[in-house]
Amino acid sequence: MTRLLHADDPADIEAVAAVLRDGGIAALPTETVYGLAGNALDADVVGAIYAAKGRPSDNPLIVHVASVDDLPRVVRSVPDQARALAAAFWPGPLTIVLPRRDVIPDRVTAGRDSVAVRVPAHEAFRAVLRAAGVPLAAPSANRAGSPSPTTAQHVLHDLDGRIPAVLDGGPCEVGVESTVVDLTRTPPRLLRPGGVSLEQLRAVLGDVQVDPAVVGEMAADQAPGAPGMKYRHYAPAAPVVVVDGDAAQAAAYVRAQGLDHAAVLCFDEEASAFAGTGEVVTYGSADDPEALARGIFDALRTLDRPGVESIFARCPTRDDGLYRAVRNRLLKAAAFRVVSAS
Ligand code: AMP
Ligand code: MG
């Protein structure tokens, strides 16, 4: 029921753009993760995106535009800081929160006076944007709560039969969602770490605060800076626990639990240390943050199946650069549960 189209075929690009022009929705590759796109100016289309994902309506969507010149179509003002960020990082994995214009439906922003905007780098997404001729709202193309999709197969696993089409552009280059920075606050605030690092943001903006939800769980009654941050995210069905300490200590901890249906998510070089503790899935070398970012969601999806009843995960100890984004996704999948094995 869901058509699988190909990003390297111009006829397929046009077919997807036609779906979007006609008020439909479709999954598209981006350099971060696959997005579920639709006309951001049409409240009914936006409603269809939420429905297909099963996304809570208070979790706002990111609006994608073709270039910084399109910003005034969706935001009321373009501050110098936004221009500086755009010059440094667009097109690319950075989303900027700015005051919204009235053309953006309440549903996109969950009623907020701000809108999150990004210029994506993926050539196929950019081609579809140009051919569709409207800003595209595009949250990650997964069922709400699941690990984000980094391949067309991940999208089909979650949404086959629920959306008209997915454009296959191969595996995503970055592998984690965009960095989100809120410029409606002073100083600017990092709401979600991603492919553009906190250090890179500070080099352009000076002071940038990190939202508390990036590093710890929100209290249920606390108003989150980014509404989506209060939900359990990126999580396989089985509970995930991060195990600190060195690999030998962590493996001893897992063995001591004596669980029959446990699985381990660890770095490539640790696989042998965990042999015999249960199913072992690796997601890249601890020294290669790019590989970890590309691998994290696929690994979490591999572990999201019946027969896996608990997951022990190894999390990077560094949190500079892209490590911060990898840590954030893994800690969110673990609902910030960390045990020390040392
Ligand atoms: P996703 O589309 O699944 O990548 O998630 C988009 C995320 O962007 C949301 O969960 C929010 O954290 C953030 N976001 C979108 N719009 C806004 C906004 N107006 N203000 C603050 N954060 C936003
Ligand atoms: Mg998402």
CSV table of C-alpha atoms and ligand atoms in Angstrom, one decimal:
chain,number,residue,atom,x,y,z
A,1,MET,CA,0.0,0.0,0.0
A,2,THR,CA,2.9,2.4,0.6
A,3,ARG,CA,4.8,3.0,-2.6
A,4,LEU,CA,8.6,2.6,-2.4
A,5,LEU,CA,10.2,5.3,-4.6
A,6,HIS,CA,13.8,6.0,-5.4
A,7,ALA,CA,15.7,9.3,-4.7
A,8,ASP,CA,18.0,8.9,-7.7
A,9,ASP,CA,15.1,8.8,-10.1
A,10,PRO,CA,13.9,12.2,-11.2
A,11,ALA,CA,10.4,10.8,-12.1
A,12,ASP,CA,10.1,9.5,-8.5
A,13,ILE,CA,11.2,12.9,-7.1
A,14,GLU,CA,8.4,14.5,-9.2
A,15,ALA,CA,5.9,11.8,-8.1
A,16,VAL,CA,6.6,12.6,-4.4
A,17,ALA,CA,6.4,16.3,-5.0
A,18,ALA,CA,3.0,15.7,-6.7
A,19,VAL,CA,1.7,13.8,-3.6
A,20,LEU,CA,2.7,16.7,-1.4
A,21,ARG,CA,1.2,19.4,-3.8
A,22,ASP,CA,-2.0,17.4,-3.7
A,23,GLY,CA,-2.2,17.6,0.1
A,24,GLY,CA,-0.7,14.2,0.8
A,25,ILE,CA,2.2,13.2,3.0
A,26,ALA,CA,5.3,11.2,2.2
A,27,ALA,CA,8.5,10.0,3.9
A,28,LEU,CA,11.7,11.5,2.6
A,29,PRO,CA,15.4,11.1,3.3
A,30,THR,CA,17.2,13.9,5.0
A,31,GLU,CA,20.9,14.0,6.1
A,32,THR,CA,19.7,13.5,9.7
A,33,VAL,CA,16.9,10.9,9.8
A,34,TYR,CA,14.0,10.1,7.5
A,35,GLY,CA,11.2,12.7,7.7
A,36,LEU,CA,7.4,12.4,7.3
A,37,ALA,CA,6.7,15.5,5.1
A,38,GLY,CA,3.6,17.5,4.3
A,39,ASN,CA,2.6,21.0,3.5
A,40,ALA,CA,3.3,23.0,6.6
A,41,LEU,CA,0.8,25.7,5.7
A,42,ASP,CA,-2.2,23.3,5.6
A,43,ALA,CA,-3.6,22.3,9.1
A,44,ASP,CA,-5.3,19.2,7.7
A,45,VAL,CA,-2.1,17.9,6.2
A,46,VAL,CA,-0.3,18.5,9.5
A,47,GLY,CA,-3.1,16.6,11.2
A,48,ALA,CA,-2.5,13.7,8.9
A,49,ILE,CA,1.2,13.7,9.9
A,50,TYR,CA,0.4,13.5,13.6
A,51,ALA,CA,-2.2,10.8,12.9
A,52,ALA,CA,0.2,8.6,10.8
A,53,LYS,CA,2.9,8.8,13.5
A,54,GLY,CA,0.5,8.5,16.5
A,55,ARG,CA,2.3,11.6,17.8
A,56,PRO,CA,0.9,13.6,20.8
A,57,SER,CA,-0.5,16.9,19.5
A,58,ASP,CA,1.5,18.9,22.0
A,59,ASN,CA,4.8,17.9,20.4
A,60,PRO,CA,5.5,20.5,17.6
A,61,LEU,CA,6.9,19.9,14.2
A,62,ILE,CA,10.0,21.3,12.4
A,63,VAL,CA,9.3,23.3,9.2
A,64,HIS,CA,11.8,22.8,6.3
A,65,VAL,CA,12.5,25.5,3.8
A,66,ALA,CA,14.8,25.5,0.7
A,67,SER,CA,17.0,28.4,1.8
A,68,VAL,CA,17.5,31.2,4.3
A,69,ASP,CA,15.7,33.5,1.9
A,70,ASP,CA,12.5,31.6,2.6
A,71,LEU,CA,12.7,32.3,6.4
A,72,PRO,CA,10.5,35.5,6.2
A,73,ARG,CA,7.7,33.3,4.8
A,74,VAL,CA,7.4,31.5,8.1
A,75,VAL,CA,8.9,33.7,10.8
A,76,ARG,CA,8.1,37.3,11.9
A,77,SER,CA,11.7,38.4,12.3
A,78,VAL,CA,15.1,37.2,11.3
A,79,PRO,CA,17.6,38.3,14.0
A,80,ASP,CA,21.3,38.7,13.2
A,81,GLN,CA,22.0,35.6,15.3
A,82,ALA,CA,19.8,33.5,12.9
A,83,ARG,CA,21.6,34.9,9.9
A,84,ALA,CA,24.9,34.1,11.4
A,85,LEU,CA,23.8,30.5,12.2
A,86,ALA,CA,22.3,30.1,8.7
A,87,ALA,CA,25.6,31.3,7.1
A,88,ALA,CA,27.6,28.9,9.2
A,89,PHE,CA,25.4,25.7,9.2
A,90,TRP,CA,22.7,25.8,6.5
A,91,PRO,CA,22.0,23.8,4.6
A,92,GLY,CA,22.6,21.3,7.4
A,93,PRO,CA,21.5,19.6,10.6
A,94,LEU,CA,20.5,22.7,12.6
A,95,THR,CA,17.0,23.8,13.5
A,96,ILE,CA,16.4,27.3,14.7
A,97,VAL,CA,13.3,28.3,16.9
A,98,LEU,CA,12.0,31.8,16.0
A,99,PRO,CA,8.8,33.8,16.4
A,100,ARG,CA,6.2,32.3,14.0
A,101,ARG,CA,4.1,34.0,11.4
A,102,ASP,CA,0.4,33.5,11.4
A,103,VAL,CA,0.5,31.5,8.2
A,104,ILE,CA,1.9,28.6,10.2
A,105,PRO,CA,-1.0,26.7,11.7
A,106,ASP,CA,-1.3,26.2,15.4
A,107,ARG,CA,-1.1,22.4,14.9
A,108,VAL,CA,2.5,22.8,13.6
A,109,THR,CA,3.7,24.6,16.7
A,110,ALA,CA,1.4,23.0,19.2
A,111,GLY,CA,-0.1,26.5,19.8
A,112,ARG,CA,3.2,28.1,20.5
A,113,ASP,CA,4.2,31.6,19.3
A,114,SER,CA,7.4,30.2,17.9
A,115,VAL,CA,8.2,27.9,15.0
A,116,ALA,CA,11.2,25.6,14.5
A,117,VAL,CA,12.8,26.0,11.0
A,118,ARG,CA,15.6,24.2,9.2
A,119,VAL,CA,17.2,24.1,5.7
A,120,PRO,CA,18.1,20.5,5.0
A,121,ALA,CA,21.2,19.5,3.1
A,122,HIS,CA,20.0,16.2,1.5
A,123,GLU,CA,19.8,16.8,-2.3
A,124,ALA,CA,16.6,14.7,-2.7
A,125,PHE,CA,14.8,16.5,0.0
A,126,ARG,CA,15.9,19.8,-1.4
A,127,ALA,CA,14.7,18.8,-4.9
A,128,VAL,CA,11.3,17.8,-3.5
A,129,LEU,CA,11.1,21.1,-1.6
A,130,ARG,CA,11.7,23.1,-4.8
A,131,ALA,CA,9.2,21.0,-6.8
A,132,ALA,CA,6.5,21.1,-4.0
A,133,GLY,CA,6.9,24.9,-3.7
A,134,VAL,CA,5.7,25.1,-0.1
A,135,PRO,CA,7.5,24.8,3.3
A,136,LEU,CA,7.4,21.2,4.5
A,137,ALA,CA,6.6,20.1,8.1
A,138,ALA,CA,8.6,16.9,8.7
A,139,PRO,CA,9.0,15.2,12.0
A,140,SER,CA,10.9,11.9,12.0
A,141,ALA,CA,9.1,9.2,10.0
A,142,ASN,CA,8.6,6.7,12.8
A,143,ARG,CA,5.7,5.7,15.0
A,144,ALA,CA,5.9,8.1,18.0
A,145,GLY,CA,8.2,6.8,20.7
A,146,SER,CA,10.1,4.4,18.5
A,147,PRO,CA,13.8,4.9,17.5
A,148,SER,CA,14.0,7.3,14.6
A,149,PRO,CA,14.3,5.8,11.1
A,150,THR,CA,17.6,6.0,9.3
A,151,THR,CA,16.7,3.8,6.3
A,152,ALA,CA,13.6,3.5,4.1
A,153,GLN,CA,13.2,0.0,5.5
A,154,HIS,CA,12.9,1.5,9.0
A,155,VAL,CA,10.2,3.8,7.7
A,156,LEU,CA,8.3,0.9,6.1
A,157,HIS,CA,8.6,-1.2,9.3
A,158,ASP,CA,6.7,1.6,11.2
A,159,LEU,CA,4.4,3.2,8.6
A,160,ASP,CA,3.8,0.7,5.8
A,161,GLY,CA,0.1,1.1,4.8
A,162,ARG,CA,-0.2,4.3,6.8
A,163,ILE,CA,1.4,6.7,4.3
A,164,PRO,CA,1.2,6.8,0.4
A,165,ALA,CA,4.9,6.8,-0.3
A,166,VAL,CA,8.5,6.6,1.0
A,167,LEU,CA,11.4,8.0,-1.1
A,168,ASP,CA,14.4,5.7,-0.6
A,169,GLY,CA,17.7,7.7,-0.4
A,170,GLY,CA,19.8,5.0,1.3
A,171,PRO,CA,21.0,5.3,4.9
A,172,CYS,CA,21.1,8.8,6.5
A,173,GLU,CA,24.5,10.4,6.7
A,174,VAL,CA,24.3,11.9,10.2
A,175,GLY,CA,21.9,9.4,11.8
A,176,VAL,CA,20.6,11.5,14.6
A,177,GLU,CA,18.0,14.3,14.4
A,178,SER,CA,19.0,17.9,14.0
A,179,THR,CA,20.4,20.2,16.7
A,180,VAL,CA,17.5,22.4,18.0
A,181,VAL,CA,18.5,25.9,19.3
A,182,ASP,CA,15.9,28.4,20.6
A,183,LEU,CA,16.7,32.0,19.6
A,184,THR,CA,13.6,33.4,21.2
A,185,ARG,CA,15.4,33.2,24.6
A,186,THR,CA,18.4,35.2,25.9
A,187,PRO,CA,20.9,33.6,26.0
A,188,PRO,CA,20.0,31.2,23.2
A,189,ARG,CA,19.2,27.7,24.5
A,190,LEU,CA,20.1,24.3,23.2
A,191,LEU,CA,16.9,22.2,23.2
A,192,ARG,CA,18.3,19.1,21.5
A,193,PRO,CA,21.9,18.2,20.6
A,194,GLY,CA,22.5,16.9,17.1
A,195,GLY,CA,24.8,17.1,14.1
A,196,VAL,CA,25.9,20.7,14.9
A,197,SER,CA,27.7,20.6,18.2
A,198,LEU,CA,27.3,22.9,21.2
A,199,GLU,CA,30.9,24.0,20.7
A,200,GLN,CA,30.1,25.0,17.1
A,201,LEU,CA,27.0,27.0,18.3
A,202,ARG,CA,29.0,28.8,20.9
A,203,ALA,CA,31.6,29.7,18.4
A,204,VAL,CA,28.9,31.7,16.5
A,205,LEU,CA,26.6,32.8,19.3
A,206,GLY,CA,28.8,33.2,22.3
A,207,ASP,CA,26.8,32.1,25.4
A,208,VAL,CA,24.4,29.2,24.8
A,209,GLN,CA,22.5,27.5,27.7
A,210,VAL,CA,21.8,23.8,27.7
A,211,ASP,CA,18.2,23.0,28.5
A,212,PRO,CA,18.0,20.7,31.6
A,213,ALA,CA,15.9,18.2,29.7
A,214,VAL,CA,19.0,17.4,27.5
A,215,VAL,CA,20.8,15.8,30.4
A,216,GLY,CA,18.1,14.7,32.8
A,217,GLU,CA,14.4,13.7,33.0
A,218,MET,CA,11.7,16.4,33.2
A,219,ALA,CA,9.5,16.5,36.2
A,220,ALA,CA,6.0,15.6,35.0
A,221,ASP,CA,4.6,19.0,35.9
A,222,GLN,CA,7.5,21.0,34.6
A,223,ALA,CA,6.9,23.0,31.4
A,224,PRO,CA,9.6,21.7,28.9
A,225,GLY,CA,11.4,24.2,26.7
A,226,ALA,CA,10.8,21.8,23.7
A,227,PRO,CA,7.5,20.1,24.3
A,228,GLY,CA,8.6,16.8,22.8
A,229,MET,CA,11.3,16.4,25.4
A,230,LYS,CA,8.9,15.1,28.1
A,231,TYR,CA,8.1,11.9,26.3
A,232,ARG,CA,9.9,8.6,26.5
A,233,HIS,CA,11.7,8.5,23.2
A,234,TYR,CA,13.8,6.4,20.8
A,235,ALA,CA,13.0,3.4,23.0
A,236,PRO,CA,12.7,-0.3,22.1
A,237,ALA,CA,9.9,-2.3,23.9
A,238,ALA,CA,12.3,-3.7,26.5
A,239,PRO,CA,13.6,-1.4,29.3
A,240,VAL,CA,17.1,0.0,28.6
A,241,VAL,CA,19.7,0.6,31.4
A,242,VAL,CA,23.0,2.3,30.8
A,243,VAL,CA,25.9,0.5,32.6
A,244,ASP,CA,28.9,2.6,33.5
A,245,GLY,CA,32.4,1.4,34.3
A,246,ASP,CA,34.9,-0.4,32.1
A,247,ALA,CA,33.8,-3.2,29.8
A,248,ALA,CA,35.0,-6.0,32.1
A,249,GLN,CA,33.1,-4.5,35.1
A,250,ALA,CA,30.0,-3.9,33.0
A,251,ALA,CA,30.1,-7.4,31.6
A,252,ALA,CA,30.4,-8.8,35.2
A,253,TYR,CA,27.4,-6.6,36.3
A,254,VAL,CA,25.3,-8.0,33.4
A,255,ARG,CA,26.3,-11.6,34.2
A,256,ALA,CA,25.5,-11.0,37.9
A,257,GLN,CA,21.9,-10.1,37.0
A,258,GLY,CA,21.4,-13.7,35.8
A,259,LEU,CA,18.8,-12.7,33.3
A,260,ASP,CA,17.8,-15.2,30.5
A,261,HIS,CA,16.5,-12.8,27.9
A,262,ALA,CA,19.0,-9.9,28.3
A,263,ALA,CA,20.7,-8.1,25.4
A,264,VAL,CA,23.7,-5.8,25.3
A,265,LEU,CA,24.3,-2.7,23.2
A,266,CYS,CA,28.0,-1.9,23.2
A,267,PHE,CA,30.9,-0.5,21.3
A,268,ASP,CA,32.6,-2.6,18.6
A,269,GLU,CA,35.7,-3.1,20.6
A,270,GLU,CA,33.8,-4.4,23.6
A,271,ALA,CA,31.9,-7.2,21.9
A,272,SER,CA,34.2,-9.9,23.1
A,273,ALA,CA,34.1,-8.7,26.7
A,274,PHE,CA,30.3,-9.2,26.7
A,275,ALA,CA,30.4,-12.6,24.9
A,276,GLY,CA,28.0,-15.0,26.7
A,277,THR,CA,26.0,-12.3,28.5
A,278,GLY,CA,23.2,-12.6,25.9
A,279,GLU,CA,22.6,-11.2,22.5
A,280,VAL,CA,25.3,-8.6,21.7
A,281,VAL,CA,24.6,-5.7,19.3
A,282,THR,CA,27.4,-3.2,18.5
A,283,TYR,CA,26.8,0.4,17.2
A,284,GLY,CA,30.3,1.6,16.3
A,285,SER,CA,33.7,2.3,17.9
A,286,ALA,CA,33.8,4.4,21.1
A,287,ASP,CA,36.4,6.5,19.3
A,288,ASP,CA,34.2,7.3,16.3
A,289,PRO,CA,31.3,9.5,17.2
A,290,GLU,CA,30.1,9.8,13.6
A,291,ALA,CA,29.8,6.0,13.4
A,292,LEU,CA,28.0,5.9,16.7
A,293,ALA,CA,25.5,8.5,15.5
A,294,ARG,CA,24.9,6.6,12.3
A,295,GLY,CA,24.5,3.3,14.1
A,296,ILE,CA,22.5,4.1,17.3
A,297,PHE,CA,19.0,4.0,16.0
A,298,ASP,CA,19.5,0.9,13.8
A,299,ALA,CA,20.9,-0.9,16.8
A,300,LEU,CA,18.0,0.1,19.1
A,301,ARG,CA,15.6,-1.1,16.4
A,302,THR,CA,17.5,-4.5,16.1
A,303,LEU,CA,16.9,-4.9,19.9
A,304,ASP,CA,13.2,-3.9,19.6
A,305,ARG,CA,11.7,-7.4,19.2
A,306,PRO,CA,10.0,-10.1,21.2
A,307,GLY,CA,12.5,-12.3,23.1
A,308,VAL,CA,14.6,-9.3,24.2
A,309,GLU,CA,13.3,-8.5,27.8
A,310,SER,CA,16.0,-6.2,29.1
A,311,ILE,CA,18.8,-4.2,27.4
A,312,PHE,CA,22.1,-3.1,29.0
A,313,ALA,CA,23.7,-0.3,27.0
A,314,ARG,CA,27.2,1.2,26.9
A,315,CYS,CA,27.1,5.0,26.6
A,316,PRO,CA,30.0,7.3,25.5
A,317,THR,CA,31.7,9.0,28.5
A,318,ARG,CA,32.8,12.0,26.4
A,319,ASP,CA,30.1,14.6,25.7
A,320,ASP,CA,31.9,17.0,23.3
A,321,GLY,CA,31.0,17.3,19.7
A,322,LEU,CA,28.6,14.7,18.3
A,323,TYR,CA,29.1,12.5,21.4
A,324,ARG,CA,26.6,14.8,23.2
A,325,ALA,CA,23.9,13.9,20.7
A,326,VAL,CA,24.6,10.1,20.9
A,327,ARG,CA,24.6,10.3,24.8
A,328,ASN,CA,21.3,12.2,24.7
A,329,ARG,CA,19.5,9.7,22.5
A,330,LEU,CA,20.8,6.7,24.4
A,331,LEU,CA,20.0,8.2,27.8
A,332,LYS,CA,16.5,9.1,26.6
A,333,ALA,CA,16.0,5.5,25.4
A,334,ALA,CA,17.1,4.5,28.9
A,335,ALA,CA,14.7,7.1,30.5
A,336,PHE,CA,18.0,8.3,32.1
A,337,ARG,CA,18.5,5.1,34.1
A,338,VAL,CA,22.3,4.6,34.7
A,339,VAL,CA,23.9,2.0,37.0
A,340,SER,CA,27.5,2.1,38.0
A,341,ALA,CA,29.4,-1.2,37.6
A,342,SER,CA,32.7,0.2,38.9
B,1,AMP,P1,11.1,15.6,15.4
B,1,AMP,O1,10.3,16.3,14.4
B,1,AMP,O2,10.5,14.3,15.7
B,1,AMP,O3,12.5,15.6,15.0
B,1,AMP,O4,10.9,16.5,16.7
B,1,AMP,C1,11.0,17.9,16.6
B,1,AMP,C2,11.4,18.5,17.9
B,1,AMP,O5,11.6,19.9,17.6
B,1,AMP,C3,10.3,18.6,18.9
B,1,AMP,O6,10.2,17.4,19.7
B,1,AMP,C4,10.7,19.7,19.7
B,1,AMP,O7,11.6,19.3,20.7
B,1,AMP,C5,11.4,20.7,18.8
B,1,AMP,N1,10.5,21.8,18.4
B,1,AMP,C6,9.7,21.9,17.3
B,1,AMP,N2,9.0,23.1,17.3
B,1,AMP,C7,9.4,23.8,18.4
B,1,AMP,C8,9.1,25.0,19.0
B,1,AMP,N3,8.2,25.9,18.4
B,1,AMP,N4,9.7,25.4,20.1
B,1,AMP,C9,10.5,24.6,20.7
B,1,AMP,N5,10.9,23.3,20.2
B,1,AMP,C10,10.3,22.9,19.1
B,2,MG,MG,11.0,12.3,16.3
